[in-house]
Short mmCIF file of N, CA and C in Angstrom, two decimals:
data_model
loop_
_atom_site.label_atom_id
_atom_site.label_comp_id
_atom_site.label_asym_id
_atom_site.label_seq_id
_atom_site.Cartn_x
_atom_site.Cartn_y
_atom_site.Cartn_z
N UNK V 1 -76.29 -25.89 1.88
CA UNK V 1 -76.13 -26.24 3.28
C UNK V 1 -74.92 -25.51 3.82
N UNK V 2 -74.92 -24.81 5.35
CA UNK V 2 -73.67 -24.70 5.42
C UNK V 2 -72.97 -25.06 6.43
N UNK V 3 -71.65 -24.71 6.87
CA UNK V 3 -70.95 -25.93 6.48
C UNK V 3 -70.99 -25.60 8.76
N UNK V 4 -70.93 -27.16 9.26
CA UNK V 4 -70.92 -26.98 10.48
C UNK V 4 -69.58 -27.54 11.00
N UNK V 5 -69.92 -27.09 11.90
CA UNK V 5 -68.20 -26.75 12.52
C UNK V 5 -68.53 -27.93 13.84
N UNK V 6 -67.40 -28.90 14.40
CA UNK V 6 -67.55 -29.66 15.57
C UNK V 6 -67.70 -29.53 16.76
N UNK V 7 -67.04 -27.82 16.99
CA UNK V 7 -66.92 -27.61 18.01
C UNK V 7 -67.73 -26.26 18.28
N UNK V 8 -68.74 -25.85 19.27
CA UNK V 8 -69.57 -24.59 19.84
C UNK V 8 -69.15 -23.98 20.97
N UNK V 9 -68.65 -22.84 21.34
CA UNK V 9 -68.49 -22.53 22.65
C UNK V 9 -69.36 -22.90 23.69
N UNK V 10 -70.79 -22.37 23.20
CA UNK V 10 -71.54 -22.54 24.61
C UNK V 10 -72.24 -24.43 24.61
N UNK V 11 -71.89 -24.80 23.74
CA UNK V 11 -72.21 -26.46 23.45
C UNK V 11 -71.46 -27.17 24.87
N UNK V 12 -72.47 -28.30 25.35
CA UNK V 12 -71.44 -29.49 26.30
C UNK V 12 -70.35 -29.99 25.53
N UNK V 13 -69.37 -30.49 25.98
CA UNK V 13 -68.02 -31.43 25.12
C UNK V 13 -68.41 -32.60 24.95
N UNK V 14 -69.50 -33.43 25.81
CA UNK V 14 -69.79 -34.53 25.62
C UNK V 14 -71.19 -34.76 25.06
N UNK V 15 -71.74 -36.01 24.31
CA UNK V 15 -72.60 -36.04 24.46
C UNK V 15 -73.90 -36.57 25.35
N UNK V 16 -75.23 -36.04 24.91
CA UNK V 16 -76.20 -36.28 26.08
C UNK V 16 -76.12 -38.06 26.21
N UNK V 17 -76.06 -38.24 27.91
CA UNK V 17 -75.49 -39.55 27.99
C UNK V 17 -76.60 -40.47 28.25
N UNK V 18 -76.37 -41.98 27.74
CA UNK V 18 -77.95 -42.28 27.86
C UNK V 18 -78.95 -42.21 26.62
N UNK V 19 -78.16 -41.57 25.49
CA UNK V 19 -78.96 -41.42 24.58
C UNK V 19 -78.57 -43.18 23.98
N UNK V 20 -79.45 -43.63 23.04
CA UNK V 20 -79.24 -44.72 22.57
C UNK V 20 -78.07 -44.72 21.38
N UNK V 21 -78.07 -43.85 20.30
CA UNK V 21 -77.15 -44.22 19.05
C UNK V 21 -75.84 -43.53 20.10
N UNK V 22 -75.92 -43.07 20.81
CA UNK V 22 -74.30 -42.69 21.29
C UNK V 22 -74.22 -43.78 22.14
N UNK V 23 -74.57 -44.84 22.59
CA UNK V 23 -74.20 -45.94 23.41
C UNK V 23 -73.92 -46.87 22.23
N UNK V 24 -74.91 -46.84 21.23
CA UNK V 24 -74.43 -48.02 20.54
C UNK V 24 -73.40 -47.53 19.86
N UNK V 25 -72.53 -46.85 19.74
CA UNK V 25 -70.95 -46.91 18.84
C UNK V 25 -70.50 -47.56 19.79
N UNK V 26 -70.10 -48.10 21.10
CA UNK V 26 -69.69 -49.08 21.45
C UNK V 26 -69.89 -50.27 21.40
N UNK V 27 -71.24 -50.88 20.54
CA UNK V 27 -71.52 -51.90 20.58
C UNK V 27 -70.43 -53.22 20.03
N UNK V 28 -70.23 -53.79 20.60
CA UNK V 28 -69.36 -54.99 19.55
C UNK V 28 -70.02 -55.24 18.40
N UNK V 29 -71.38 -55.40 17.59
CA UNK V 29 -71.33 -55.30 16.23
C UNK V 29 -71.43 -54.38 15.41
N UNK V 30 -70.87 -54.42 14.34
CA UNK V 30 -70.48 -53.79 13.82
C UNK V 30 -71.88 -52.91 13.19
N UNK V 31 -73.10 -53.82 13.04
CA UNK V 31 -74.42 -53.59 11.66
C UNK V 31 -74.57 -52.45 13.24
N UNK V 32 -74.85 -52.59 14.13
CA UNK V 32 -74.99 -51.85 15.21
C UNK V 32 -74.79 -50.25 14.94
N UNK V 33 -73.16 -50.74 15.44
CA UNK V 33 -72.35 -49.04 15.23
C UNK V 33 -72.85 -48.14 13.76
N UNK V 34 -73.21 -49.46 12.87
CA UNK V 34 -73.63 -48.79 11.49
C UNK V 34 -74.91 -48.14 11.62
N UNK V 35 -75.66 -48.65 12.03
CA UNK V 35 -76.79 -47.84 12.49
C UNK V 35 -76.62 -46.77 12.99
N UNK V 36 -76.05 -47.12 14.13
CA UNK V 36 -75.59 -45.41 15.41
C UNK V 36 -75.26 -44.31 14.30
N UNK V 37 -74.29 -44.60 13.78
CA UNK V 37 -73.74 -43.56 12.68
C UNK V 37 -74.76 -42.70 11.72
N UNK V 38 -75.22 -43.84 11.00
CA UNK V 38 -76.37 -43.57 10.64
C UNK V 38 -77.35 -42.35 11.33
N UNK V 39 -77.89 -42.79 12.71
CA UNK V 39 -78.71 -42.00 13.57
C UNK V 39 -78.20 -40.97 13.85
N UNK V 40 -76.64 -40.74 14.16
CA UNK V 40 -75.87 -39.73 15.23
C UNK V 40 -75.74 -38.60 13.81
N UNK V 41 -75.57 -39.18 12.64
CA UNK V 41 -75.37 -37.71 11.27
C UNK V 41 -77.03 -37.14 10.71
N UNK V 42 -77.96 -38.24 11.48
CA UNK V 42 -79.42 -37.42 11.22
C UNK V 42 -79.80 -36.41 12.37
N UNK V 43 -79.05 -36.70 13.22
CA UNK V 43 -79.43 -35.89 14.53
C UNK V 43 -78.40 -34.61 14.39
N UNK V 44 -77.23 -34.78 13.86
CA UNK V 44 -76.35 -33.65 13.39
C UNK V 44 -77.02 -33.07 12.33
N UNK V 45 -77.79 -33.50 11.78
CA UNK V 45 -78.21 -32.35 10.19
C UNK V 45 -79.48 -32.14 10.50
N UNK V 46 -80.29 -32.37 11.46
CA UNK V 46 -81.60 -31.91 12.29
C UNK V 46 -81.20 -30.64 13.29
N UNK V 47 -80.39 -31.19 14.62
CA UNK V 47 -80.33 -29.98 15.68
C UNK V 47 -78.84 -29.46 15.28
N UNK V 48 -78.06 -29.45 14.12
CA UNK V 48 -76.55 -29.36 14.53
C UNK V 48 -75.69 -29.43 15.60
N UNK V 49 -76.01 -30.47 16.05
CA UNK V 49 -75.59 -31.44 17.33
C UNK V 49 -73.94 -31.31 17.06
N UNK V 50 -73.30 -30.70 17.72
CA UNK V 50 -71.80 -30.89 17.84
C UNK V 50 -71.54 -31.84 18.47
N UNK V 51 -71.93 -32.34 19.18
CA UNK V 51 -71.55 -33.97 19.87
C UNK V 51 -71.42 -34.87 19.03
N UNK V 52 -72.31 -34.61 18.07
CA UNK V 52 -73.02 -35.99 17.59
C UNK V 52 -71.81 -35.80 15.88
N UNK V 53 -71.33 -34.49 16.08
CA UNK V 53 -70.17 -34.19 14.68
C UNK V 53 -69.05 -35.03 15.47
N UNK V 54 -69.03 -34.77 16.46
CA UNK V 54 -67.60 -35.30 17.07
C UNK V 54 -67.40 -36.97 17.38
N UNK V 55 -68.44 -37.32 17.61
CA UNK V 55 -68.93 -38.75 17.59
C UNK V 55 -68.39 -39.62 16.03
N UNK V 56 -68.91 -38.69 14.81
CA UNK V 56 -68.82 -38.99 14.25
C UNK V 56 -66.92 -39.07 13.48
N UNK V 57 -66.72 -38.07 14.06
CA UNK V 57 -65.15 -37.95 13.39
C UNK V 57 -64.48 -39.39 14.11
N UNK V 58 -64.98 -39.42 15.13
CA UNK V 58 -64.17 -40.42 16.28
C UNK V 58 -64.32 -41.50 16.00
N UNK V 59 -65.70 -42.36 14.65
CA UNK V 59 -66.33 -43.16 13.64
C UNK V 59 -65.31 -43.29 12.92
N UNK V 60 -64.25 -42.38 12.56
CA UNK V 60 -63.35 -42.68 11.25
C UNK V 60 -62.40 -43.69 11.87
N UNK V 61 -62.33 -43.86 13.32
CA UNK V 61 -61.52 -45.53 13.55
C UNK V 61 -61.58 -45.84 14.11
N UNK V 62 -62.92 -46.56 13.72
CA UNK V 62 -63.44 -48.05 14.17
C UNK V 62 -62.97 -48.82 13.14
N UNK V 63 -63.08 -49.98 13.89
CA UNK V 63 -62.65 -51.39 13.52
C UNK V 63 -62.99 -51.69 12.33
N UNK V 64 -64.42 -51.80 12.24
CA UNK V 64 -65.20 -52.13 10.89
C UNK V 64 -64.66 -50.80 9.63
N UNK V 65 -64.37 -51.44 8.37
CA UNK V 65 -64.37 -50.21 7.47
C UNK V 65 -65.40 -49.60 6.81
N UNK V 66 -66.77 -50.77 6.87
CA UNK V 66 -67.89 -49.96 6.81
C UNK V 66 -68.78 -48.97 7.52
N UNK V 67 -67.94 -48.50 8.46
CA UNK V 67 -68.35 -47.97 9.66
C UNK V 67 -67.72 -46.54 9.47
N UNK V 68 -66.25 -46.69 9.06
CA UNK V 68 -65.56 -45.94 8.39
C UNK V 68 -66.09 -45.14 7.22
N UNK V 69 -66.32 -45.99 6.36
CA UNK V 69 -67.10 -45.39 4.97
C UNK V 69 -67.91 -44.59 5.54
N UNK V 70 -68.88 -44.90 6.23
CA UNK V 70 -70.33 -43.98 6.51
C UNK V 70 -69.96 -43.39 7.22
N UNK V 71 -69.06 -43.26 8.43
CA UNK V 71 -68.87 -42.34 8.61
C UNK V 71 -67.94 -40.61 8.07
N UNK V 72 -67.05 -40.99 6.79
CA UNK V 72 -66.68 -40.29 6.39
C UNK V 72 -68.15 -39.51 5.15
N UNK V 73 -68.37 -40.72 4.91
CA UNK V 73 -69.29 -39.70 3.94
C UNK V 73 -70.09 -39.10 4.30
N UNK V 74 -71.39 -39.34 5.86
CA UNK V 74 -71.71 -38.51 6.41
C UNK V 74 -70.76 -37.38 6.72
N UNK V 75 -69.60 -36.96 7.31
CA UNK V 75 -68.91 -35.89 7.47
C UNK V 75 -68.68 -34.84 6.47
N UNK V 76 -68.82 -35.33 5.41
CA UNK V 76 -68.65 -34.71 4.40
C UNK V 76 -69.98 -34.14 3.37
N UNK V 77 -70.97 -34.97 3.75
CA UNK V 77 -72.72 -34.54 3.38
C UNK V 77 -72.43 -33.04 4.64
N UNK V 78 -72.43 -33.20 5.75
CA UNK V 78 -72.69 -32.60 6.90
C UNK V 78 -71.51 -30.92 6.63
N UNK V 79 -70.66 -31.79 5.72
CA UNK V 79 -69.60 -30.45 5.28
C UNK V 79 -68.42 -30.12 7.16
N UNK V 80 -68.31 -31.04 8.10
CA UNK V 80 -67.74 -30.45 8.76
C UNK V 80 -66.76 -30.25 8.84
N UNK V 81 -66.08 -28.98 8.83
CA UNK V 81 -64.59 -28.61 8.41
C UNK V 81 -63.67 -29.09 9.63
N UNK V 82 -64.21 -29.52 11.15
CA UNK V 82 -63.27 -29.92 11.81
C UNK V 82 -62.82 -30.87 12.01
N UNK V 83 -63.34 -32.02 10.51
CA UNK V 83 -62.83 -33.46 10.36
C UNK V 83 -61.74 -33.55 9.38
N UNK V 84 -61.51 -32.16 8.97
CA UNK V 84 -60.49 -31.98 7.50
C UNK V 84 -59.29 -33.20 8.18
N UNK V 85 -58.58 -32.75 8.67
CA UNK V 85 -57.36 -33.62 9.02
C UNK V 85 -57.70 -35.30 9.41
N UNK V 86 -58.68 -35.47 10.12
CA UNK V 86 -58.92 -36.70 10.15
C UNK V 86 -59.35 -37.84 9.23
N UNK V 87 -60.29 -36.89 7.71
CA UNK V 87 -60.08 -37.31 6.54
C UNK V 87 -59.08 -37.53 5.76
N UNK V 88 -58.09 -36.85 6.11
CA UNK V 88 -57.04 -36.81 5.25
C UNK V 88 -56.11 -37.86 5.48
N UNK V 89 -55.98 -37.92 7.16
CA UNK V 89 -55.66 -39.50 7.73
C UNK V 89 -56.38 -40.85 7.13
N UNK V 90 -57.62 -40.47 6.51
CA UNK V 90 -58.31 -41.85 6.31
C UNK V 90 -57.57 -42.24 4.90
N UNK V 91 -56.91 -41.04 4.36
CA UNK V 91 -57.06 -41.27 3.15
C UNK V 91 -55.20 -42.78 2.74
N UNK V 92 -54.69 -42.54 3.68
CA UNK V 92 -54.05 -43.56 3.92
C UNK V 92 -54.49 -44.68 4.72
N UNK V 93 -55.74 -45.41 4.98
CA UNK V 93 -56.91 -46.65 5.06
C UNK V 93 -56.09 -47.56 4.80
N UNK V 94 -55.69 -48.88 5.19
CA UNK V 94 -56.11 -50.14 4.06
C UNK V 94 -57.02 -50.65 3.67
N UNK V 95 -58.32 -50.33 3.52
CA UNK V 95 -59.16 -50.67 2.73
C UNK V 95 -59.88 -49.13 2.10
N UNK V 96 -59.63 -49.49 0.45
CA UNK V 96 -59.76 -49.05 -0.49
C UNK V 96 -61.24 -47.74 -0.40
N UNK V 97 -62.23 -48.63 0.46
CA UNK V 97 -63.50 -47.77 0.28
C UNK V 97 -63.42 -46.87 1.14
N UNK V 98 -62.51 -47.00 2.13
CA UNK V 98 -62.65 -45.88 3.40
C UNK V 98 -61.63 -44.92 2.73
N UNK V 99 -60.64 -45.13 1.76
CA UNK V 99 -59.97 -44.03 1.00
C UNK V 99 -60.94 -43.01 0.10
N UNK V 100 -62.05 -43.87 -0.77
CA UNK V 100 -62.99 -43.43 -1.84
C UNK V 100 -63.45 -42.18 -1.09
N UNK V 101 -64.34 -42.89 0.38
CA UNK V 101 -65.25 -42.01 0.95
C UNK V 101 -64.40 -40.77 1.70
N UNK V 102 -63.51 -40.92 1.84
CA UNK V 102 -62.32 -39.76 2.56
C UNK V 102 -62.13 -38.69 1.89
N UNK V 103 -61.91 -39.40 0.58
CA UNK V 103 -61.64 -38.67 -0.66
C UNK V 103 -62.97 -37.53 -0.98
N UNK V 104 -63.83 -38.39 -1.03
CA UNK V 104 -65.04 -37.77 -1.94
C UNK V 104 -66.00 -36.54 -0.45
N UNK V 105 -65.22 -37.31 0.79
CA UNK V 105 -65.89 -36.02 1.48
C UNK V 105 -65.12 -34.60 1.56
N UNK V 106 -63.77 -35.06 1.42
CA UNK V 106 -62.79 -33.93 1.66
C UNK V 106 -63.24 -32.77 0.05
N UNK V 107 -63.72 -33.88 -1.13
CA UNK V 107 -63.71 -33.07 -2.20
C UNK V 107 -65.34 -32.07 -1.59
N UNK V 108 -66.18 -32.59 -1.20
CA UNK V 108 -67.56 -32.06 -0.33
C UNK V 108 -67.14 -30.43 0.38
N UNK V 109 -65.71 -30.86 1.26
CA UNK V 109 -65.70 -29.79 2.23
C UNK V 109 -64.76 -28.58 1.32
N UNK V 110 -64.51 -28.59 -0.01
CA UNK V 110 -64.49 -27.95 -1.11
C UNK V 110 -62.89 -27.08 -0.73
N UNK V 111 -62.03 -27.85 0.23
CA UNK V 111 -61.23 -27.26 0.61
C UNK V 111 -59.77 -27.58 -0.16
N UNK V 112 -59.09 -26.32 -1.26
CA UNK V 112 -58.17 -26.49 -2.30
C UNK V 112 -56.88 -27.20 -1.81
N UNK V 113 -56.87 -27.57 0.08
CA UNK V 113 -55.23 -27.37 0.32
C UNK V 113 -55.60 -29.03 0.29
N UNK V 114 -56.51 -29.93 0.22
CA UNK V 114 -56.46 -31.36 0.17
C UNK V 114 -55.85 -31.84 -1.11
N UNK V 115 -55.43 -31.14 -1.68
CA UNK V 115 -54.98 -31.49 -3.59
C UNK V 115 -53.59 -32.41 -3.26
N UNK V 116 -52.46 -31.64 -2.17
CA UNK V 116 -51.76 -32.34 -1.84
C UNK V 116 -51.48 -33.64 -1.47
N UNK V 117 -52.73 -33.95 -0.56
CA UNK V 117 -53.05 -35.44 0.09
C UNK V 117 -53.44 -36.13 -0.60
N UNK V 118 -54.22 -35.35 -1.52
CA UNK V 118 -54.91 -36.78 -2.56
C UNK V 118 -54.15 -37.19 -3.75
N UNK V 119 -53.09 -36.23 -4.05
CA UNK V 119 -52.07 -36.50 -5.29
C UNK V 119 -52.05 -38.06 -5.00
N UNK V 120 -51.01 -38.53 -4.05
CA UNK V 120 -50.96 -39.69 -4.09
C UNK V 120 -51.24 -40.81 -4.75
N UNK V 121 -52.88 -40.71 -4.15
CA UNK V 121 -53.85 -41.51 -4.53
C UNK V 121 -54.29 -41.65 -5.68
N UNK V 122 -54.02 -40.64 -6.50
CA UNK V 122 -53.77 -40.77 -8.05
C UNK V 122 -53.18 -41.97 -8.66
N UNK V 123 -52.03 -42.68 -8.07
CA UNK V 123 -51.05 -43.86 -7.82
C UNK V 123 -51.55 -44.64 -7.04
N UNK V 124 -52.54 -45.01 -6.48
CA UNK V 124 -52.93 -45.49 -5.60
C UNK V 124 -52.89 -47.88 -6.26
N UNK V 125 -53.02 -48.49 -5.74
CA UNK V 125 -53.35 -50.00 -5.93
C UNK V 125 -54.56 -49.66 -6.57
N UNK V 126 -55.43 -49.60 -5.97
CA UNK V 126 -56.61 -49.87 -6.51
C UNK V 126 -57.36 -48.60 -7.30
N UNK V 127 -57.70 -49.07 -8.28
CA UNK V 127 -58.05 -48.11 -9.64
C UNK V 127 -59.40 -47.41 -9.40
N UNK V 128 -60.09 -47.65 -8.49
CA UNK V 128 -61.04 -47.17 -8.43
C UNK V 128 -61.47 -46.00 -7.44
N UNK V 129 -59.97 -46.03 -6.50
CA UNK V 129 -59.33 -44.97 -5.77
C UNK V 129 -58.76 -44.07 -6.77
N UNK V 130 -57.84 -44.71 -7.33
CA UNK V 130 -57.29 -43.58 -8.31
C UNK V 130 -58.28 -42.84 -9.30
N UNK V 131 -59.58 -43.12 -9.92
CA UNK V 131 -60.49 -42.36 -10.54
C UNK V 131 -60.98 -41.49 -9.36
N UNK V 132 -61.33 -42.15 -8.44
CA UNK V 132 -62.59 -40.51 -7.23
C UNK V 132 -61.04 -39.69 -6.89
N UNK V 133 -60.29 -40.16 -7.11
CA UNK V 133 -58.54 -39.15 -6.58
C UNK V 133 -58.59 -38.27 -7.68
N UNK V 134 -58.94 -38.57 -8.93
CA UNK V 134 -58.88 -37.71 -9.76
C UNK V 134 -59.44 -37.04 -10.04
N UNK V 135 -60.83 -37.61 -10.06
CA UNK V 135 -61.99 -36.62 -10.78
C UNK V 135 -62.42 -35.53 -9.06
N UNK V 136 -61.92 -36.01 -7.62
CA UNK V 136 -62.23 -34.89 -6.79
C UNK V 136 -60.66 -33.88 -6.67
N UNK V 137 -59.29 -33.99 -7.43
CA UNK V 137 -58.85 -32.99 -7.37
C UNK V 137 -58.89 -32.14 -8.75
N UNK V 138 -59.91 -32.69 -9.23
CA UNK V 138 -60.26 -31.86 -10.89
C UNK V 138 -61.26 -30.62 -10.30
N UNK V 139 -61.58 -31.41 -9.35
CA UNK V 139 -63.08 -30.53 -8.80
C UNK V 139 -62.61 -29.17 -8.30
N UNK V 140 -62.36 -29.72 -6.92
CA UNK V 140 -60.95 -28.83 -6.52
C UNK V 140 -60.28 -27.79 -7.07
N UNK V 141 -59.78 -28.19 -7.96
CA UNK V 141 -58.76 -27.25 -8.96
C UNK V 141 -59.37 -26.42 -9.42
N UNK V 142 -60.90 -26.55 -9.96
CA UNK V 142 -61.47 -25.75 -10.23
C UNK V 142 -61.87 -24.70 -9.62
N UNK V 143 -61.90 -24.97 -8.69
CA UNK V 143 -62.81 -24.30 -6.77
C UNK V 143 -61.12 -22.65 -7.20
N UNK V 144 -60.08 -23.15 -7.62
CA UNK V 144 -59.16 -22.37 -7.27
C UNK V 144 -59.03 -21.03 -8.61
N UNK V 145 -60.15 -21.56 -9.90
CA UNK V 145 -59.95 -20.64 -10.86
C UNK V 145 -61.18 -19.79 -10.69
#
Protein backbone atom coordinates (compact mmCIF):
# COMPACT_ATOMS: atom_id res chain seq x y z
CA UNK A 1 0.00 0.00 0.00
CA UNK A 2 1.31 3.35 -0.30
CA UNK A 3 1.61 5.55 1.95
CA UNK A 4 -1.09 8.69 1.75
CA UNK A 5 -0.39 11.90 2.63
CA UNK A 6 -3.38 14.32 4.48
CA UNK A 7 -2.99 16.97 2.63
CA UNK A 8 -3.65 17.43 -1.70
CA UNK A 9 -3.19 20.63 -3.39
CA UNK A 10 -6.01 20.54 -5.66
CA UNK A 11 -8.23 18.63 -2.73
CA UNK A 12 -11.13 20.94 -0.67
CA UNK A 13 -9.69 21.60 3.12
CA UNK A 14 -12.91 20.56 4.36
CA UNK A 15 -14.90 17.82 4.19
CA UNK A 16 -18.02 17.10 1.87
CA UNK A 17 -20.61 18.57 4.31
CA UNK A 18 -23.68 16.68 5.02
CA UNK A 19 -22.06 13.58 4.61
CA UNK A 20 -23.22 11.29 7.52
CA UNK A 21 -19.86 9.65 9.25
CA UNK A 22 -18.38 13.30 9.15
CA UNK A 23 -21.42 14.60 11.17
CA UNK A 24 -21.36 11.82 13.38
CA UNK A 25 -17.73 12.54 14.98
CA UNK A 26 -19.68 15.05 16.72
CA UNK A 27 -22.05 12.90 18.06
CA UNK A 28 -22.15 12.80 21.96
CA UNK A 29 -21.79 8.95 21.91
CA UNK A 30 -19.11 7.68 21.86
CA UNK A 31 -20.21 3.75 19.96
CA UNK A 32 -21.30 6.59 17.39
CA UNK A 33 -18.02 8.49 16.75
CA UNK A 34 -16.69 4.76 16.76
CA UNK A 35 -18.49 3.96 13.94
CA UNK A 36 -17.78 7.37 12.01
CA UNK A 37 -14.14 6.45 12.36
CA UNK A 38 -14.65 3.31 11.36
CA UNK A 39 -16.58 4.63 8.04
CA UNK A 40 -14.35 7.91 7.51
CA UNK A 41 -10.76 5.25 7.25
CA UNK A 42 -12.95 3.00 4.69
CA UNK A 43 -13.72 5.92 2.65
CA UNK A 44 -9.93 7.04 3.01
CA UNK A 45 -8.57 3.58 1.73
CA UNK A 46 -11.40 3.47 -1.11
CA UNK A 47 -11.21 7.24 -2.73
CA UNK A 48 -7.98 8.49 -0.72
CA UNK A 49 -10.15 11.01 0.73
CA UNK A 50 -7.83 13.62 2.37
CA UNK A 51 -10.63 14.96 4.37
CA UNK A 52 -11.58 11.98 5.67
CA UNK A 53 -7.27 11.46 6.68
CA UNK A 54 -7.67 14.68 8.41
CA UNK A 55 -10.86 13.85 10.18
CA UNK A 56 -9.21 11.14 11.28
CA UNK A 57 -5.95 12.65 12.83
CA UNK A 58 -8.38 15.19 14.57
CA UNK A 59 -10.00 11.42 16.11
CA UNK A 60 -6.70 11.20 18.07
CA UNK A 61 -8.56 13.67 20.75
CA UNK A 62 -11.58 12.75 21.43
CA UNK A 63 -12.84 12.16 24.63
CA UNK A 64 -13.44 8.48 24.40
CA UNK A 65 -10.00 6.43 24.27
CA UNK A 66 -11.59 3.96 22.20
CA UNK A 67 -12.11 6.33 19.67
CA UNK A 68 -8.54 7.15 20.05
CA UNK A 69 -7.35 3.58 19.60
CA UNK A 70 -9.19 3.24 16.24
CA UNK A 71 -8.39 6.02 15.29
CA UNK A 72 -4.68 5.73 15.55
CA UNK A 73 -4.60 2.37 14.21
CA UNK A 74 -6.58 3.21 11.25
CA UNK A 75 -3.85 6.03 10.58
CA UNK A 76 -1.38 3.83 10.60
CA UNK A 77 -3.16 0.76 8.36
CA UNK A 78 -3.76 3.94 5.99
CA UNK A 79 0.24 4.66 6.53
CA UNK A 80 -0.45 8.53 6.72
CA UNK A 81 2.73 10.27 7.22
CA UNK A 82 0.94 13.60 8.13
CA UNK A 83 -0.23 12.13 11.49
CA UNK A 84 3.54 11.32 12.44
CA UNK A 85 3.60 14.06 15.13
CA UNK A 86 0.19 13.66 16.31
CA UNK A 87 1.00 9.97 17.04
CA UNK A 88 3.78 10.70 18.75
CA UNK A 89 1.65 13.09 21.00
CA UNK A 90 -0.64 10.10 21.63
CA UNK A 91 2.10 8.30 22.72
CA UNK A 92 2.06 10.28 26.05
CA UNK A 93 -2.13 9.15 26.48
CA UNK A 94 -3.30 8.26 29.90
CA UNK A 95 -4.75 5.40 28.87
CA UNK A 96 -2.44 2.67 28.09
CA UNK A 97 -4.26 1.41 24.74
CA UNK A 98 -4.20 4.71 22.98
CA UNK A 99 -0.23 4.51 23.72
CA UNK A 100 -0.18 0.60 22.22
CA UNK A 101 -2.08 1.83 19.10
CA UNK A 102 0.21 5.11 18.66
CA UNK A 103 2.95 3.03 19.03
CA UNK A 104 2.15 0.21 16.69
CA UNK A 105 0.96 2.80 13.96
CA UNK A 106 3.99 4.98 14.11
CA UNK A 107 5.98 1.44 13.90
CA UNK A 108 3.35 0.98 10.41
CA UNK A 109 4.54 4.43 9.07
CA UNK A 110 8.11 2.65 9.21
CA UNK A 111 9.58 5.98 10.13
CA UNK A 112 13.38 5.43 12.06
CA UNK A 113 13.23 9.07 13.78
CA UNK A 114 10.10 7.68 16.18
CA UNK A 115 12.84 5.41 18.11
CA UNK A 116 13.32 8.51 20.18
CA UNK A 117 9.64 8.90 21.34
CA UNK A 118 9.09 5.51 21.97
CA UNK A 119 12.36 4.90 24.11
CA UNK A 120 10.42 6.03 26.91
CA UNK A 121 7.82 3.78 26.74
CA UNK A 122 10.13 1.07 27.12
CA UNK A 123 9.72 2.31 31.03
CA UNK A 124 6.45 2.83 30.63
CA UNK A 125 3.59 1.66 33.95
CA UNK A 126 2.04 -0.61 32.11
CA UNK A 127 3.89 -3.71 30.71
CA UNK A 128 2.07 -4.25 27.94
CA UNK A 129 3.07 -0.80 26.55
CA UNK A 130 6.45 -1.53 27.31
CA UNK A 131 6.46 -4.95 25.08
CA UNK A 132 4.65 -3.15 21.59
CA UNK A 133 7.55 -0.16 22.73
CA UNK A 134 9.88 -2.72 22.23
CA UNK A 135 9.23 -5.13 19.84
CA UNK A 136 8.11 -1.75 17.34
CA UNK A 137 11.58 -0.06 17.99
CA UNK A 138 13.26 -3.55 17.20
CA UNK A 139 11.33 -3.22 14.00
CA UNK A 140 12.47 0.08 13.34
CA UNK A 141 16.01 -0.46 14.01
CA UNK A 142 15.98 -2.79 11.61
CA UNK A 143 14.29 -0.49 8.82
CA UNK A 144 17.91 1.42 9.58
CA UNK A 145 20.36 -1.69 8.71
Amino acid sequence: MSKMSASAPDEPSTPKVGTQPYRSMNHPAAKVRLAAVHEIAQQARQNQDHAALRLLTEALNDADADVRVLAASQLGQLQCEEAYQPLIACLKDGAPNVRIAAAEALGRLGNSDAIAALEPLERDADRSVQTVAERVIDTLMKTLT
